[in-house]
Amino acid sequence: MPDIALAAEIRSERGSSSSRRNRTDGRIPAVIYGHGIDPVAITIDSRELRGALNAQSGGSVLFNVNVGKDQHLVI
């Protein structure tokens, strides 16, 4: 299991204008989806994500993303 955990918030607004506002506020809009789960629209702090990506070397990186009480393993 990866030892990097990122905190995320559920995003209620969707669309290009709300995504632009999130990016201006330093948050990155994203969607968690996979087999057997409903898609979850989230935002992640850009500094936290950049630090986690820079801490790893090489191709794909696995993260634990905490959304409220739920935890998702993501690439």
Short mmCIF file of N, CA, C and O in Angstrom, two decimals:
data_model
loop_
_atom_site.label_atom_id
_atom_site.label_comp_id
_atom_site.label_asym_id
_atom_site.label_seq_id
_atom_site.Cartn_x
_atom_site.Cartn_y
_atom_site.Cartn_z
N MET A 1 0.83 -1.18 0.00
CA MET A 1 0.00 0.00 0.00
C MET A 1 0.88 1.25 0.00
O MET A 1 1.91 1.27 0.64
N PRO A 2 0.43 2.28 -0.68
CA PRO A 2 1.21 3.52 -0.69
C PRO A 2 1.14 4.21 0.65
O PRO A 2 0.17 4.10 1.38
N ASP A 3 2.21 4.91 0.98
CA ASP A 3 2.23 5.63 2.25
C ASP A 3 1.92 7.10 2.08
O ASP A 3 2.02 7.87 3.01
N ILE A 4 1.50 7.50 0.89
CA ILE A 4 1.13 8.89 0.64
C ILE A 4 -0.39 9.00 0.67
O ILE A 4 -1.09 8.30 -0.05
N ALA A 5 -0.87 9.89 1.54
CA ALA A 5 -2.32 10.10 1.65
C ALA A 5 -2.61 11.57 1.35
O ALA A 5 -1.91 12.46 1.83
N LEU A 6 -3.62 11.79 0.55
CA LEU A 6 -4.04 13.14 0.20
C LEU A 6 -5.45 13.37 0.71
O LEU A 6 -6.31 12.48 0.61
N ALA A 7 -5.70 14.55 1.24
CA ALA A 7 -7.04 14.91 1.69
C ALA A 7 -7.77 15.60 0.54
O ALA A 7 -7.21 16.45 -0.14
N ALA A 8 -9.01 15.22 0.32
CA ALA A 8 -9.81 15.80 -0.76
C ALA A 8 -11.17 16.21 -0.21
O ALA A 8 -11.61 15.71 0.82
N GLU A 9 -11.80 17.11 -0.92
CA GLU A 9 -13.14 17.56 -0.59
C GLU A 9 -14.07 17.25 -1.75
O GLU A 9 -13.66 17.32 -2.91
N ILE A 10 -15.30 16.90 -1.43
CA ILE A 10 -16.29 16.65 -2.47
C ILE A 10 -16.68 17.97 -3.11
O ILE A 10 -16.86 18.98 -2.44
N ARG A 11 -16.80 17.95 -4.41
CA ARG A 11 -17.15 19.13 -5.20
C ARG A 11 -18.63 19.04 -5.55
O ARG A 11 -19.08 18.06 -6.13
N SER A 12 -19.39 20.06 -5.19
CA SER A 12 -20.81 20.04 -5.52
C SER A 12 -21.08 20.71 -6.87
O SER A 12 -21.97 20.30 -7.60
N GLU A 13 -20.30 21.75 -7.19
CA GLU A 13 -20.47 22.44 -8.46
C GLU A 13 -19.63 21.76 -9.53
O GLU A 13 -18.52 21.30 -9.26
N ARG A 14 -20.16 21.71 -10.73
CA ARG A 14 -19.42 21.11 -11.84
C ARG A 14 -19.45 22.07 -13.02
O ARG A 14 -20.26 22.97 -13.07
N GLY A 15 -18.54 21.86 -13.96
CA GLY A 15 -18.50 22.70 -15.15
C GLY A 15 -17.21 23.47 -15.22
O GLY A 15 -16.42 23.52 -14.28
N SER A 16 -16.99 24.10 -16.36
CA SER A 16 -15.72 24.78 -16.60
C SER A 16 -15.54 26.01 -15.73
O SER A 16 -14.44 26.29 -15.26
N SER A 17 -16.59 26.77 -15.46
CA SER A 17 -16.44 27.98 -14.66
C SER A 17 -16.11 27.65 -13.20
O SER A 17 -15.26 28.30 -12.59
N SER A 18 -16.74 26.63 -12.63
CA SER A 18 -16.42 26.26 -11.25
C SER A 18 -15.04 25.62 -11.17
O SER A 18 -14.31 25.83 -10.19
N SER A 19 -14.63 24.88 -12.20
CA SER A 19 -13.28 24.31 -12.23
C SER A 19 -12.24 25.41 -12.30
O SER A 19 -11.19 25.35 -11.65
N ARG A 20 -12.51 26.43 -13.08
CA ARG A 20 -11.60 27.58 -13.18
C ARG A 20 -11.46 28.29 -11.83
O ARG A 20 -10.37 28.65 -11.41
N ARG A 21 -12.59 28.46 -11.12
CA ARG A 21 -12.55 29.08 -9.79
C ARG A 21 -11.74 28.23 -8.82
O ARG A 21 -10.96 28.77 -8.02
N ASN A 22 -11.89 26.91 -8.88
CA ASN A 22 -11.12 26.02 -8.01
C ASN A 22 -9.63 26.17 -8.29
O ASN A 22 -8.83 26.24 -7.36
N ARG A 23 -9.25 26.19 -9.55
CA ARG A 23 -7.83 26.33 -9.90
C ARG A 23 -7.28 27.67 -9.44
O ARG A 23 -6.15 27.75 -8.96
N THR A 24 -8.07 28.73 -9.56
CA THR A 24 -7.65 30.05 -9.08
C THR A 24 -7.43 30.04 -7.57
O THR A 24 -6.54 30.70 -7.06
N ASP A 25 -8.24 29.26 -6.85
CA ASP A 25 -8.12 29.15 -5.39
C ASP A 25 -7.03 28.17 -4.95
O ASP A 25 -6.88 27.91 -3.76
N GLY A 26 -6.30 27.57 -5.91
CA GLY A 26 -5.22 26.65 -5.57
C GLY A 26 -5.68 25.22 -5.35
O GLY A 26 -5.01 24.43 -4.70
N ARG A 27 -6.83 24.87 -5.91
CA ARG A 27 -7.36 23.51 -5.78
C ARG A 27 -7.49 22.91 -7.17
O ARG A 27 -7.80 23.60 -8.13
N ILE A 28 -7.25 21.60 -7.28
CA ILE A 28 -7.32 20.91 -8.57
C ILE A 28 -8.58 20.06 -8.60
O ILE A 28 -8.77 19.21 -7.72
N PRO A 29 -9.46 20.29 -9.59
CA PRO A 29 -10.65 19.45 -9.71
C PRO A 29 -10.28 18.09 -10.28
O PRO A 29 -9.41 17.97 -11.14
N ALA A 30 -10.95 17.06 -9.78
CA ALA A 30 -10.67 15.70 -10.24
C ALA A 30 -11.93 14.85 -10.05
O ALA A 30 -12.89 15.27 -9.40
N VAL A 31 -11.90 13.65 -10.62
CA VAL A 31 -12.99 12.69 -10.46
C VAL A 31 -12.39 11.34 -10.13
O VAL A 31 -11.45 10.89 -10.80
N ILE A 32 -12.92 10.69 -9.10
CA ILE A 32 -12.51 9.33 -8.76
C ILE A 32 -13.58 8.41 -9.33
O ILE A 32 -14.77 8.58 -9.05
N TYR A 33 -13.16 7.46 -10.15
CA TYR A 33 -14.10 6.50 -10.70
C TYR A 33 -13.42 5.15 -10.82
O TYR A 33 -12.20 5.05 -10.82
N GLY A 34 -14.21 4.12 -10.87
CA GLY A 34 -13.67 2.78 -11.00
C GLY A 34 -14.78 1.75 -11.03
O GLY A 34 -15.97 2.08 -10.95
N HIS A 35 -14.39 0.51 -11.12
CA HIS A 35 -15.33 -0.59 -11.21
C HIS A 35 -16.09 -0.75 -9.89
O HIS A 35 -15.50 -0.87 -8.83
N GLY A 36 -17.41 -0.70 -9.96
CA GLY A 36 -18.24 -0.95 -8.80
C GLY A 36 -18.49 0.25 -7.90
O GLY A 36 -19.14 0.10 -6.87
N ILE A 37 -17.99 1.44 -8.25
CA ILE A 37 -18.27 2.62 -7.44
C ILE A 37 -18.82 3.72 -8.34
O ILE A 37 -18.54 3.76 -9.54
N ASP A 38 -19.62 4.58 -7.74
CA ASP A 38 -20.13 5.74 -8.47
C ASP A 38 -19.03 6.79 -8.57
O ASP A 38 -18.23 6.93 -7.64
N PRO A 39 -18.98 7.55 -9.65
CA PRO A 39 -17.98 8.62 -9.77
C PRO A 39 -18.14 9.65 -8.65
O PRO A 39 -19.26 9.99 -8.26
N VAL A 40 -17.00 10.12 -8.12
CA VAL A 40 -17.00 11.10 -7.05
C VAL A 40 -16.19 12.31 -7.52
O VAL A 40 -15.00 12.19 -7.80
N ALA A 41 -16.84 13.47 -7.64
CA ALA A 41 -16.16 14.70 -8.04
C ALA A 41 -15.52 15.32 -6.80
O ALA A 41 -16.18 15.52 -5.79
N ILE A 42 -14.20 15.58 -6.88
CA ILE A 42 -13.44 16.07 -5.73
C ILE A 42 -12.56 17.24 -6.13
O ILE A 42 -12.40 17.54 -7.32
N THR A 43 -11.97 17.90 -5.13
CA THR A 43 -10.90 18.86 -5.34
C THR A 43 -9.77 18.51 -4.38
O THR A 43 -10.02 18.05 -3.26
N ILE A 44 -8.54 18.72 -4.83
CA ILE A 44 -7.34 18.44 -4.04
C ILE A 44 -6.48 19.70 -4.03
O ILE A 44 -6.37 20.39 -5.04
N ASP A 45 -5.86 19.98 -2.90
CA ASP A 45 -4.96 21.13 -2.79
C ASP A 45 -3.78 20.93 -3.75
O ASP A 45 -3.13 19.88 -3.75
N SER A 46 -3.50 21.93 -4.58
CA SER A 46 -2.47 21.79 -5.61
C SER A 46 -1.07 21.64 -5.02
O SER A 46 -0.26 20.87 -5.54
N ARG A 47 -0.77 22.33 -3.94
CA ARG A 47 0.56 22.20 -3.32
C ARG A 47 0.77 20.82 -2.74
O ARG A 47 1.85 20.25 -2.86
N GLU A 48 -0.26 20.28 -2.11
CA GLU A 48 -0.17 18.95 -1.53
C GLU A 48 0.05 17.90 -2.62
O GLU A 48 0.89 17.00 -2.48
N LEU A 49 -0.69 18.02 -3.71
CA LEU A 49 -0.55 17.07 -4.82
C LEU A 49 0.83 17.20 -5.48
O LEU A 49 1.48 16.19 -5.75
N ARG A 50 1.28 18.42 -5.71
CA ARG A 50 2.59 18.63 -6.33
C ARG A 50 3.70 18.05 -5.45
O ARG A 50 4.61 17.39 -5.94
N GLY A 51 3.62 18.25 -4.15
CA GLY A 51 4.61 17.70 -3.24
C GLY A 51 4.61 16.18 -3.24
O GLY A 51 5.66 15.54 -3.22
N ALA A 52 3.43 15.57 -3.31
CA ALA A 52 3.34 14.12 -3.35
C ALA A 52 3.90 13.56 -4.66
O ALA A 52 4.56 12.53 -4.67
N LEU A 53 3.64 14.24 -5.77
CA LEU A 53 4.16 13.78 -7.06
C LEU A 53 5.67 13.93 -7.13
O LEU A 53 6.36 13.09 -7.69
N ASN A 54 6.21 15.01 -6.56
CA ASN A 54 7.66 15.22 -6.57
C ASN A 54 8.39 14.27 -5.63
O ASN A 54 9.57 14.00 -5.83
N ALA A 55 7.70 13.76 -4.62
CA ALA A 55 8.33 12.85 -3.66
C ALA A 55 8.57 11.47 -4.29
O ALA A 55 9.44 10.73 -3.84
N GLN A 56 7.81 11.14 -5.31
CA GLN A 56 7.94 9.84 -5.98
C GLN A 56 8.75 10.00 -7.25
O GLN A 56 8.72 11.03 -7.89
N SER A 57 9.46 8.96 -7.60
CA SER A 57 10.20 8.99 -8.86
C SER A 57 9.62 7.98 -9.82
O SER A 57 9.11 6.95 -9.42
N GLY A 58 9.68 8.30 -11.08
CA GLY A 58 9.23 7.35 -12.08
C GLY A 58 7.80 7.58 -12.52
O GLY A 58 7.18 8.59 -12.22
N GLY A 59 7.25 6.60 -13.19
CA GLY A 59 5.96 6.68 -13.86
C GLY A 59 4.76 6.88 -12.96
O GLY A 59 4.63 7.89 -12.29
N SER A 60 3.89 5.91 -12.91
CA SER A 60 2.63 6.03 -12.18
C SER A 60 2.87 6.00 -10.68
O SER A 60 3.75 5.30 -10.19
N VAL A 61 2.06 6.77 -9.97
CA VAL A 61 2.18 6.87 -8.52
C VAL A 61 0.84 6.49 -7.90
O VAL A 61 -0.20 6.94 -8.35
N LEU A 62 0.86 5.67 -6.87
CA LEU A 62 -0.34 5.30 -6.14
C LEU A 62 -0.51 6.21 -4.93
O LEU A 62 0.45 6.46 -4.20
N PHE A 63 -1.74 6.67 -4.72
CA PHE A 63 -2.06 7.52 -3.58
C PHE A 63 -3.29 6.98 -2.88
O PHE A 63 -4.15 6.38 -3.51
N ASN A 64 -3.39 7.22 -1.60
CA ASN A 64 -4.64 7.06 -0.87
C ASN A 64 -5.27 8.43 -0.80
O ASN A 64 -4.65 9.38 -0.33
N VAL A 65 -6.50 8.55 -1.30
CA VAL A 65 -7.21 9.82 -1.26
C VAL A 65 -8.33 9.67 -0.25
O VAL A 65 -9.20 8.81 -0.37
N ASN A 66 -8.30 10.52 0.78
CA ASN A 66 -9.31 10.51 1.83
C ASN A 66 -10.38 11.53 1.50
O ASN A 66 -10.10 12.72 1.40
N VAL A 67 -11.60 11.04 1.32
CA VAL A 67 -12.75 11.91 1.03
C VAL A 67 -13.75 11.67 2.15
O VAL A 67 -14.47 10.68 2.14
N GLY A 68 -13.77 12.57 3.11
CA GLY A 68 -14.63 12.36 4.27
C GLY A 68 -14.17 11.13 5.02
O GLY A 68 -13.00 11.00 5.39
N LYS A 69 -15.07 10.17 5.24
CA LYS A 69 -14.73 8.93 5.94
C LYS A 69 -14.23 7.85 4.98
O LYS A 69 -13.71 6.83 5.41
N ASP A 70 -14.39 8.08 3.67
CA ASP A 70 -14.00 7.09 2.66
C ASP A 70 -12.54 7.26 2.27
O ASP A 70 -12.01 8.37 2.29
N GLN A 71 -11.93 6.15 1.90
CA GLN A 71 -10.54 6.18 1.42
C GLN A 71 -10.49 5.41 0.10
O GLN A 71 -11.03 4.31 0.00
N HIS A 72 -9.87 6.04 -0.92
CA HIS A 72 -9.78 5.44 -2.25
C HIS A 72 -8.32 5.33 -2.65
O HIS A 72 -7.54 6.25 -2.44
N LEU A 73 -7.97 4.21 -3.24
CA LEU A 73 -6.63 4.02 -3.81
C LEU A 73 -6.69 4.47 -5.27
O LEU A 73 -7.50 3.97 -6.05
N VAL A 74 -5.85 5.44 -5.64
CA VAL A 74 -5.91 6.01 -6.98
C VAL A 74 -4.53 6.05 -7.60
O VAL A 74 -3.51 6.00 -6.91
N ILE A 75 -4.48 6.15 -8.92
CA ILE A 75 -3.23 6.33 -9.66
C ILE A 75 -3.19 7.76 -10.13
O ILE A 75 -4.13 8.28 -10.67
#
